[in-house]
Coordinates of C-alpha atoms in Angstrom, one line a residue:
M1 CA -87.7 10.6 63.3
E2 CA -90.2 13.4 62.8
W3 CA -87.6 15.6 61.2
F4 CA -86.9 12.8 58.8
T5 CA -90.5 12.5 57.6
E6 CA -90.8 16.3 57.3
G7 CA -87.6 16.4 55.2
L8 CA -88.8 13.6 53.1
S9 CA -92.1 15.4 52.5
E10 CA -90.3 18.5 51.5
C11 CA -88.2 16.6 49.0
V12 CA -91.2 14.8 47.5
F13 CA -93.1 18.2 47.1
A14 CA -90.0 19.8 45.5
L15 CA -89.6 16.8 43.1
L16 CA -93.3 17.0 42.3
G17 CA -93.0 20.7 41.6
I18 CA -90.1 20.1 39.3
A19 CA -91.9 17.3 37.5
L20 CA -95.0 19.5 37.0
T21 CA -92.9 22.4 35.7
L22 CA -91.2 20.1 33.2
L23 CA -94.5 18.7 32.1
A24 CA -96.0 22.1 31.6
S25 CA -92.9 23.2 29.6
R26 CA -93.2 20.1 27.3
I27 CA -96.9 20.7 26.8
G28 CA -96.3 24.4 25.9
A29 CA -93.6 23.5 23.4
L30 CA -95.8 20.9 21.8
A31 CA -98.7 23.3 21.6
G32 CA -96.4 25.9 20.0
R33 CA -95.2 23.4 17.4
L34 CA -98.7 22.3 16.5
A35 CA -99.8 25.9 16.1
R36 CA -96.9 26.7 13.8
E37 CA -97.6 23.6 11.7
K38 CA -101.3 24.5 11.4
L39 CA -100.4 28.1 10.4
Q40 CA -97.9 26.8 7.8
D41 CA -100.5 24.3 6.4
E42 CA -103.0 27.2 6.1
R43 CA -100.4 29.3 4.3
V44 CA -99.6 26.5 1.9
R45 CA -103.3 26.1 1.0
E46 CA -103.7 29.9 0.6
V47 CA -100.7 30.0 -1.8
A48 CA -101.9 27.0 -3.7
A49 CA -105.4 28.6 -4.2
T50 CA -103.7 31.9 -5.3
C51 CA -101.5 30.0 -7.8
V52 CA -104.5 28.1 -9.2
R53 CA -106.5 31.3 -9.7
A54 CA -103.5 33.1 -11.2
V55 CA -102.6 30.3 -13.6
E56 CA -106.2 29.9 -14.7
Q57 CA -106.3 33.6 -15.4
M58 CA -102.8 34.0 -17.0
Y59 CA -102.7 30.8 -19.1
K60 CA -106.2 30.1 -20.2
D61 CA -105.1 28.7 -23.6
R62 CA -102.6 26.2 -22.1
S63 CA -103.1 22.6 -21.5
G64 CA -103.8 21.3 -18.0
K65 CA -100.3 19.8 -17.8
E66 CA -98.7 23.1 -18.7
K67 CA -100.9 24.9 -16.2
L68 CA -99.8 22.5 -13.5
E69 CA -96.2 23.1 -14.2
K70 CA -96.6 26.8 -14.1
A71 CA -98.5 26.5 -10.8
L72 CA -95.8 24.3 -9.3
L73 CA -93.1 26.8 -10.2
M74 CA -95.1 29.7 -9.0
G75 CA -96.1 28.0 -5.8
E76 CA -92.5 26.9 -5.0
K77 CA -91.3 30.5 -5.5
L78 CA -94.0 32.0 -3.3
L79 CA -93.5 29.5 -0.6
M80 CA -89.8 29.9 -0.6
K81 CA -90.3 33.7 -0.1
K82 CA -92.4 32.9 3.0
G83 CA -89.7 30.6 4.3
I84 CA -91.8 27.5 3.7
R85 CA -90.2 24.4 2.1
I86 CA -92.3 21.5 1.0
G87 CA -91.6 18.7 -1.4
A88 CA -92.8 18.9 -5.0
Q89 CA -95.1 16.0 -4.5
E90 CA -96.8 17.6 -1.5
L91 CA -97.2 20.9 -3.4
R92 CA -98.7 19.0 -6.3
V93 CA -101.3 17.4 -4.0
V94 CA -102.2 20.7 -2.5
L95 CA -102.4 22.4 -5.9
E96 CA -104.7 19.6 -7.2
A97 CA -106.9 20.0 -4.1
A98 CA -107.1 23.8 -4.7
L99 CA -107.9 23.2 -8.4
S100 CA -110.7 20.8 -7.4
E101 CA -112.1 23.4 -5.0
A102 CA -111.8 26.1 -7.7
K103 CA -113.5 24.0 -10.3
G104 CA -116.4 23.6 -7.9
A105 CA -116.5 27.3 -7.4
F106 CA -116.4 27.9 -11.1
R107 CA -119.3 25.5 -11.7
E108 CA -121.4 27.3 -9.1
K109 CA -121.1 30.6 -10.8

C-alpha cells in the first residue's frame, strides 16, 4: 500500500509541475502580446504627432478638413511602412488627439 501512495504522490507532483509550466507559458505569452500592443500604440501616437506637425508646416494655408485628409493619407502610409494596420476611424481619432495636444503646445509658446 505504501508503494501506491508514493506513486500517487509522484504523479500529483508531476501533474502540478506540468500545470505550473503551462501557466507560466500562458502568462509569458500574454505579457509579450501586451508589450507588443503597447509598443504599437506608442508608435501610432508618435506617427500621428509627426503627421500633425508636418501637415501644419506644409499646408498652413489649407482648411482644417484638407489638413485632416492630408494627415490621414500621410499617417496611413507611414504606418503601413512600419507594418502597422489600423482603421481609418481609429487613425482619425489618434490624429485628432495629436492635434489637440499640438494646439495646446502652440498656445503655450
